[in-house]
Short mmCIF file of C-alpha atoms (C1' of nucleotides) in Angstrom, two decimals:
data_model
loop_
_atom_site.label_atom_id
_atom_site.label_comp_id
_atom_site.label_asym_id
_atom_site.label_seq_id
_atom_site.Cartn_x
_atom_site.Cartn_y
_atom_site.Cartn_z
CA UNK A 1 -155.70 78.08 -190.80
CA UNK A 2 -153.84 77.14 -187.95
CA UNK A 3 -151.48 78.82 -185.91
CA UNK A 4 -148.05 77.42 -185.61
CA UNK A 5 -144.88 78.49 -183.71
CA UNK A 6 -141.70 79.39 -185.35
CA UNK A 7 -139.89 76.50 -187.10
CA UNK A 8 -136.78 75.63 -184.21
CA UNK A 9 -134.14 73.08 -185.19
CA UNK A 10 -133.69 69.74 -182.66
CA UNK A 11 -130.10 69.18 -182.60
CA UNK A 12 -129.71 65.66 -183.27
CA UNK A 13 -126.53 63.30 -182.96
CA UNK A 14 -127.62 61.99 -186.32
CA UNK A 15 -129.86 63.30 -188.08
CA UNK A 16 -132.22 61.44 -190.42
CA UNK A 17 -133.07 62.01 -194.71
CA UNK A 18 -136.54 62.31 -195.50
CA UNK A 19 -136.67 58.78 -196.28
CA UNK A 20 -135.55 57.97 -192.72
CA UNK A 21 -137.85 60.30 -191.78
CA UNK A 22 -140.20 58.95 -193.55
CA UNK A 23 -139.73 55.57 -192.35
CA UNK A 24 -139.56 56.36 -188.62
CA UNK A 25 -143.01 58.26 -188.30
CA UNK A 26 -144.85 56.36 -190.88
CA UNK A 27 -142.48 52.94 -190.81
CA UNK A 28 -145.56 50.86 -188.25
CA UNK A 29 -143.93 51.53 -184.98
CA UNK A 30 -146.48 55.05 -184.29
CA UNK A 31 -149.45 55.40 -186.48
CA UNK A 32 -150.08 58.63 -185.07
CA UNK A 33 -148.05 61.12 -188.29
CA UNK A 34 -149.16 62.11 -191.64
CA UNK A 35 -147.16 63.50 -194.07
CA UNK A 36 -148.56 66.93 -195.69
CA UNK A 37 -148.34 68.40 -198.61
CA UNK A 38 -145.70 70.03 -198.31
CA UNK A 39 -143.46 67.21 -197.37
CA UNK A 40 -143.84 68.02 -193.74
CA UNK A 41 -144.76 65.32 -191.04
CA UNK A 42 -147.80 66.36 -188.23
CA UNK A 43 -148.19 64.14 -185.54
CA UNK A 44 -149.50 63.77 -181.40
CA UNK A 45 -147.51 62.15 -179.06
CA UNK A 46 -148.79 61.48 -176.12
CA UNK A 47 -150.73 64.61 -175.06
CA UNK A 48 -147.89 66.83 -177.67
CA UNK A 49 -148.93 67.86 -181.25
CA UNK A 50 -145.83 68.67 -183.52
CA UNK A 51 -145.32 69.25 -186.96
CA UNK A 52 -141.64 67.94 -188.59
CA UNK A 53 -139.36 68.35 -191.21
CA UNK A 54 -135.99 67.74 -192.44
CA UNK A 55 -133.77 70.72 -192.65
CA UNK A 56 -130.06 71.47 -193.79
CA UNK A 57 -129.74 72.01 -190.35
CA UNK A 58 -131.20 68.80 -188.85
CA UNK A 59 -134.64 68.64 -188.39
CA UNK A 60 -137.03 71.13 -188.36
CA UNK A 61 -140.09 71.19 -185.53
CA UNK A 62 -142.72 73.42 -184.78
CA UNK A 63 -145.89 73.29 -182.68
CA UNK A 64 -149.04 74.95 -181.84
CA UNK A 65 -149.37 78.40 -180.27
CA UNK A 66 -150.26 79.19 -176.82
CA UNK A 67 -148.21 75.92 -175.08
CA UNK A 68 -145.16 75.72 -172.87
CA UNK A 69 -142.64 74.32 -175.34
CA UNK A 70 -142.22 70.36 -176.11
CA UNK A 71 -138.43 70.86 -177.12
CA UNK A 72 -137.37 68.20 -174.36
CA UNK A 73 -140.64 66.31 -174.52
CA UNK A 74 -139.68 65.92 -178.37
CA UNK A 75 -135.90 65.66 -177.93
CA UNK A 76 -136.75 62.54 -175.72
CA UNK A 77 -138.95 61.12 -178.08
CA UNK A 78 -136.34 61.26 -181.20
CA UNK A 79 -133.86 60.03 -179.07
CA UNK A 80 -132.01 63.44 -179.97
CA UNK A 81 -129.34 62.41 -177.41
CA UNK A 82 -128.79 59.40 -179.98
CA UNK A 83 -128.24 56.77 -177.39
CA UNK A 84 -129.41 54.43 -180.60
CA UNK A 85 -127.24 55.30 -182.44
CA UNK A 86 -124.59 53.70 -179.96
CA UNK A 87 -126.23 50.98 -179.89
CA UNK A 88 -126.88 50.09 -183.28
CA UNK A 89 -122.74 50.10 -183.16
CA UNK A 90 -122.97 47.65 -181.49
CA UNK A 91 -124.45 45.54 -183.35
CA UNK A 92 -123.07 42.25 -185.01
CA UNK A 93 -122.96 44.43 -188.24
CA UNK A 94 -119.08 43.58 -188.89
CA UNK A 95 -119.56 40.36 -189.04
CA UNK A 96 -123.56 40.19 -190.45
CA UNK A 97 -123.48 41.36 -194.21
CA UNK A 98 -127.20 41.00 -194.55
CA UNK A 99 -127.77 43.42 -191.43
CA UNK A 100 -125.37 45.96 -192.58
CA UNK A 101 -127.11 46.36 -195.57
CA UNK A 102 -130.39 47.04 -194.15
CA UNK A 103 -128.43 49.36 -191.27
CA UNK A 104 -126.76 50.88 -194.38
CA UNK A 105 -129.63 51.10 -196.24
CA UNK A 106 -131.58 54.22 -193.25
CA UNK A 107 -129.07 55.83 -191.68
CA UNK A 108 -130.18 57.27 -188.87
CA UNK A 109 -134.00 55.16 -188.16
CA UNK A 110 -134.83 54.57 -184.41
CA UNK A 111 -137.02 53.45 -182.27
CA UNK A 112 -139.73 56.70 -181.20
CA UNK A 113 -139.79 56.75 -177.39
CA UNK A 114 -144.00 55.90 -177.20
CA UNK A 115 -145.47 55.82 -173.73
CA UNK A 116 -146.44 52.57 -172.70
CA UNK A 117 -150.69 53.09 -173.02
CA UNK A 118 -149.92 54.78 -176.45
CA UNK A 119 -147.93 51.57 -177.31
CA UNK A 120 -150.65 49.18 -175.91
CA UNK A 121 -153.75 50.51 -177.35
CA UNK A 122 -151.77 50.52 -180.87
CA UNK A 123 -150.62 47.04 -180.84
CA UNK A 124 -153.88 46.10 -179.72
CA UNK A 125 -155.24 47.35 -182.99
CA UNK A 126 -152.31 45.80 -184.96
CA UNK A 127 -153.16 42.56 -185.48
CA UNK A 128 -154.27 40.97 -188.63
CA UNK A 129 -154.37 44.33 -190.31
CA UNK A 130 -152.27 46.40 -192.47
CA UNK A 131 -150.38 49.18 -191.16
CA UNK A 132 -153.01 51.49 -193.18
CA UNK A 133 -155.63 50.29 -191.50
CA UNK A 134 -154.06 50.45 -188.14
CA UNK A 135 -153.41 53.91 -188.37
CA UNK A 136 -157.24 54.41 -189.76
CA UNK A 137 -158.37 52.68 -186.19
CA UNK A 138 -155.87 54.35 -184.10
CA UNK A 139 -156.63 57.59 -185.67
CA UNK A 140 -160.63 57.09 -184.92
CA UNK A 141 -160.26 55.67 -181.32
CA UNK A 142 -158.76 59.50 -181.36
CA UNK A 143 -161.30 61.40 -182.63
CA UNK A 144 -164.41 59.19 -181.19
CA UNK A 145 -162.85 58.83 -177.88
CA UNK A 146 -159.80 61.37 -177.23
CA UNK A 147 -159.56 64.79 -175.31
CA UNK A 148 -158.96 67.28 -177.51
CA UNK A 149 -155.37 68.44 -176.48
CA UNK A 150 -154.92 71.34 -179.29
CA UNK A 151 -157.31 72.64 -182.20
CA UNK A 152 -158.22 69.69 -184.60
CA UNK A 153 -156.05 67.06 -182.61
CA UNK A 154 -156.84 64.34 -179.87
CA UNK A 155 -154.85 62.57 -177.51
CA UNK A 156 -155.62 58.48 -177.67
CA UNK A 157 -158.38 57.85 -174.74
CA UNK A 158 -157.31 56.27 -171.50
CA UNK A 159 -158.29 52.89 -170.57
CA UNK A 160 -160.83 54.46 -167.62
CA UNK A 161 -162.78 56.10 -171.36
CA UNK A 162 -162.08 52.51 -173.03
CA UNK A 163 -163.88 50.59 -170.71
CA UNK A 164 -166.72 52.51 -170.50
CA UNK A 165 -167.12 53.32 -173.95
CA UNK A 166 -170.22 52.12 -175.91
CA UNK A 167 -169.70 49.24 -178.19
CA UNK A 168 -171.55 50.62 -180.74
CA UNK A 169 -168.70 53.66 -180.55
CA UNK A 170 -165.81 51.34 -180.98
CA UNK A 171 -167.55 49.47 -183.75
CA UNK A 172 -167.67 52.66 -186.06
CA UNK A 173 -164.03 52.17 -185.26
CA UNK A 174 -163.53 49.83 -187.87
CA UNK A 175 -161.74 47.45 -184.97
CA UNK A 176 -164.00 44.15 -186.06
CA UNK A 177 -163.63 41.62 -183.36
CA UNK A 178 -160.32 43.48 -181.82
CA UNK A 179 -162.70 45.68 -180.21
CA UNK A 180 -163.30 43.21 -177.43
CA UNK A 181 -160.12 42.48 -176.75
CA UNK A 182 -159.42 46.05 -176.08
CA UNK A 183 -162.42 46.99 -173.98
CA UNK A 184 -161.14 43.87 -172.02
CA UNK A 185 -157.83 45.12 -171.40
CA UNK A 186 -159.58 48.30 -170.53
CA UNK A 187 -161.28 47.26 -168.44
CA UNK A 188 -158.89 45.60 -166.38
CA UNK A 189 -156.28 48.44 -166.70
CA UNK A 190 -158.25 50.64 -165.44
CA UNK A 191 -158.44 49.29 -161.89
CA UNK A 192 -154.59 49.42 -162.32
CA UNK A 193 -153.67 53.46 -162.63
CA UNK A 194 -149.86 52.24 -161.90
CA UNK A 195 -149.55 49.53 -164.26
CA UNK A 196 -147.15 51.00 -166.37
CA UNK A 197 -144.42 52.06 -163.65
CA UNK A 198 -145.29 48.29 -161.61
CA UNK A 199 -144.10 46.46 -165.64
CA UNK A 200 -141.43 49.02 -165.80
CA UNK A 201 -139.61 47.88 -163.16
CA UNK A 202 -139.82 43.98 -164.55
CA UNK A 203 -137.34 42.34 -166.22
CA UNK A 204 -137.63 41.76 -169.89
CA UNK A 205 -138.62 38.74 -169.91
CA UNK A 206 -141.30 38.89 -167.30
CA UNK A 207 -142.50 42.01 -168.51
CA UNK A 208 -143.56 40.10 -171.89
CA UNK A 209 -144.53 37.45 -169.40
CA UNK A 210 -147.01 39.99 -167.45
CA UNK A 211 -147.91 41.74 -171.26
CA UNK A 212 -149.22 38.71 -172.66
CA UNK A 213 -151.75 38.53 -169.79
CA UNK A 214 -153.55 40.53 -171.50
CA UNK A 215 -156.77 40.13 -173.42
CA UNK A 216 -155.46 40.41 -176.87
CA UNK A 217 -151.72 40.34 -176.28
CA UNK A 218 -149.83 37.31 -177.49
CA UNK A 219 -146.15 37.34 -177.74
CA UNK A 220 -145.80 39.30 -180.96
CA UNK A 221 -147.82 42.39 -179.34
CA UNK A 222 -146.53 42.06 -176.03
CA UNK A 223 -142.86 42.37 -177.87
CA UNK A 224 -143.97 45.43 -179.72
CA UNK A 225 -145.09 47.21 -176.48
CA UNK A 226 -142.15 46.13 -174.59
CA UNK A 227 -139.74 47.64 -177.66
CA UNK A 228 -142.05 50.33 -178.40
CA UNK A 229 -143.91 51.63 -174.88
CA UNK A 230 -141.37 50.40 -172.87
CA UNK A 231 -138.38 51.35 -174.72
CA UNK A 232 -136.63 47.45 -174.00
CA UNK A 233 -134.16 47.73 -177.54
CA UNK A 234 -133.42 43.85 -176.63
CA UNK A 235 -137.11 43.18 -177.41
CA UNK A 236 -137.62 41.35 -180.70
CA UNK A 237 -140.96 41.02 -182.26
CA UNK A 238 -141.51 38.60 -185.17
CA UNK A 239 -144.27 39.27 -187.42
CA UNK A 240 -144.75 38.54 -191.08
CA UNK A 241 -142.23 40.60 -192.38
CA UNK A 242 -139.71 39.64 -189.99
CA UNK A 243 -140.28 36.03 -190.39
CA UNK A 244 -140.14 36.48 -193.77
CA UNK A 245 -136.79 38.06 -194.21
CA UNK A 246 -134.83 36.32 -191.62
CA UNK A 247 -136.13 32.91 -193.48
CA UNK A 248 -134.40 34.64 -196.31
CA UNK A 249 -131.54 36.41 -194.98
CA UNK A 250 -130.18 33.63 -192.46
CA UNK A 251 -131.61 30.27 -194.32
CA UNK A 252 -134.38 29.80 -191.72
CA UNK A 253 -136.78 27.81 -193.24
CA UNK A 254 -139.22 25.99 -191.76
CA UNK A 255 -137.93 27.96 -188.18
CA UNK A 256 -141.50 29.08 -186.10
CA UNK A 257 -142.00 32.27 -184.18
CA UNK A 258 -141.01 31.69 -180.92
CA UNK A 259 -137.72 29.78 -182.54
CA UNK A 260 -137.14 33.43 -184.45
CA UNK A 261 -137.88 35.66 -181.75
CA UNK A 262 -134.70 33.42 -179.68
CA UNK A 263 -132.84 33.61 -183.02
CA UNK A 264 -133.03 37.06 -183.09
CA UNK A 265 -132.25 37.85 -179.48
CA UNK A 266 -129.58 35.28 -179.44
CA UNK A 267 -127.90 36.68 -182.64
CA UNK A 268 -128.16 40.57 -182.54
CA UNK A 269 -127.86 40.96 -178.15
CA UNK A 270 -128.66 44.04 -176.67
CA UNK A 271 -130.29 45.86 -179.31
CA UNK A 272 -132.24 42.97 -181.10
CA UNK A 273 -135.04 45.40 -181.53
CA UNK A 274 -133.43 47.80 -182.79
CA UNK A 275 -132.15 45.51 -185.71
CA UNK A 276 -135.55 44.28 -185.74
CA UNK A 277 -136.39 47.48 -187.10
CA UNK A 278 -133.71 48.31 -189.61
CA UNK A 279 -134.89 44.73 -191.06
CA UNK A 280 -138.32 45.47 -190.94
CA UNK A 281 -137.95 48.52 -193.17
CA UNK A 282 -136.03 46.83 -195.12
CA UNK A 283 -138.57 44.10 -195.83
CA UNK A 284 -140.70 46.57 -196.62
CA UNK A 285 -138.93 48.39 -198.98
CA UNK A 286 -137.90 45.56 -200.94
CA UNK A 287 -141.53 44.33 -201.90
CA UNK A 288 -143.06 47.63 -202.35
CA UNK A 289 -143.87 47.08 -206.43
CA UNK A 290 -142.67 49.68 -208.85
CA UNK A 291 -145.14 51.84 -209.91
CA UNK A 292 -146.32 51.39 -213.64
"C1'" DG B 1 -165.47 36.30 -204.86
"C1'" DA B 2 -161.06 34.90 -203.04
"C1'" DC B 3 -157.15 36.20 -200.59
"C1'" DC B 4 -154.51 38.71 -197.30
"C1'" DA B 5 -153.31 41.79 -193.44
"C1'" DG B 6 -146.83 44.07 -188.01
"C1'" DG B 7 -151.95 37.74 -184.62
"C1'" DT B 8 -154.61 35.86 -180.87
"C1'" DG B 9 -157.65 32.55 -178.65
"C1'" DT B 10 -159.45 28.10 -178.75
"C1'" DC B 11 -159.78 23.52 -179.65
"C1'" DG B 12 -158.19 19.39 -181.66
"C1'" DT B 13 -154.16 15.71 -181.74
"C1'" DA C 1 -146.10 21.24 -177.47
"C1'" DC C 2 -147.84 21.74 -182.08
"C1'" DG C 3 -151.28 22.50 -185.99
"C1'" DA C 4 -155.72 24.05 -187.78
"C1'" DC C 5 -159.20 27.18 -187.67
"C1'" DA C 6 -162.30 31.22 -186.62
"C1'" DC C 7 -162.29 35.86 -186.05
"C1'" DA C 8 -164.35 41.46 -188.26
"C1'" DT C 9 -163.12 44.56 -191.52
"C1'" DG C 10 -161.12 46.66 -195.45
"C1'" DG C 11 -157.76 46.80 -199.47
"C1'" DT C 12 -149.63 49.37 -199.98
#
DNA sequence: GACCAGGTGTCGT
DNA sequence: ACGACACATGGT
């Protein structure tokens, strides 16, 4: 059994329900948490393990024994300070019906504060595959690949460990033909230790620009790791399910990506990718059958 | 067995 | 610029 610290309470702005909860570690923006049995969450972060769960309080964390604490580490990546929450104010949810019933609808879902590599490697995984299967890949790239960074748990490999990993490793993945596009961008990350803080300091635009360059990136993953990794809320990625529902929600039809993605940016400002998210779980929630 | 999955790259027009 | 198709793998 393992050996867990005290349960401590992150003081949030707004804290979420379990089924915000719910939806913001399991929701496809981290496929890094898995809910226990006990209706807790355990999860890595970067090189941080952490176990979470809601509280009357606000939420509940713990971690393992024997490391300095990840309180501000984990404050920063719940956006505890809920600088989100100010923004999703400022949405267009006054005059938007169909947004404020999705904002309505998960009080208190954000955007987790991923580094930039976690992010990448993800999204690189993410396409053409169900958010199950994403986590299943992300999850062995871990345990094949990652340094173990606590008892049981891995950190996601760096790109240096990417590129010179054996094919016949990242096959038992399960990544199919996305494992050359990754061992690609490995490979040419690698020679570029700084290439995170030189696409920080981009613009939005160009960052996507610079993203897409990328062997395996196309605009919908190079959105995701701009809103995700990069922390650009203005970001908005348009995948299936967002495609889908602003067809729906907003009369769309017929409308392509790239017209979506300026649709959405156009219409919500600022914090596109933040509503990108609120209608994401939404889409979600609305197809998922009732169980019979 | 067919169809689809938080798409991308490539090759036609 | 736009549409059609292949791509590996597994099943919310």
């Amino acid at each position: 059994m393992r050996n867990w610290s005290e349960w401590q309470v992150l003081r949030m702005a707004d804290t979420p329900g379990e089924a915000t909860l719910a939806e913001i570690l399991d929701g496809g923006q981290s496929f890094r948490w898995q809910r226990n049995d006990d209706g807790a969450w355990t999860g890595v972060f970067g090189c941080h393990v952490a176990q979470l769960r809601p509280s009357p309080e606000g939420l509940a964390w713990r971690q393992p024994l024997g490391k300095p604490t990840i309180a501000k580490d984990l404050g920063l990546y719940l956006d505890a300070a809920g600088t989100q929450a100010r923004a999703i104010d400022a949405l267009p949810w006054r005059s938007d019906p169909f947004l404020a019933s999705a904002l309505a609808r998960f009080p208190g879902l954000r955007i987790l504060a991923q580094q930039p590599d976690e992010a990448l490697l993800a999204f690189l995984c993410s396409s053409n595959k169900q958010i199950i299967q994403i986590r299943r890949m992300v999850a062995a790239l871990a345990d094949q690949l990652g340094e173990e960074i606590a008892p049981d748990f891995r950190a996601l490999p760096g790109w240096a460990k990417l590129a010179q990993a054996d094919p016949v490793t990242l096959k038992a993945c399960g990544l199919g033909y996305r494992a050359t596009f990754i061992q690609e961008t490995a490979r040419e990350l690698e020679r570029r230790p700084n290439w995170a803080k030189e696409l920080g300091a981009l613009e939005t635009d160009a960052l996507l620009v610079e993203l897409a360059k990328l062997p395996g990136v196309g605009p919908k993953v190079a959105a995701c790791v701009a809103l995700f990794g990069f922390g650009r809320l203005e970001s908005f990625p348009v995948d299936t399910w967002i495609e889908q529902i602003l067809v729906e929600g907003y009369a769309l039809k017929g409308w392509k990506r790239l017209a979506l993605e300026r649709f959405g940016r156009a219409h919500y400002g600022a914090a596109a990718g933040l509503a990108q998210q609120f209608l994401f779980a939404a889409a979600r929630a609305q197809s998922k059958k009732p169980k019979g």
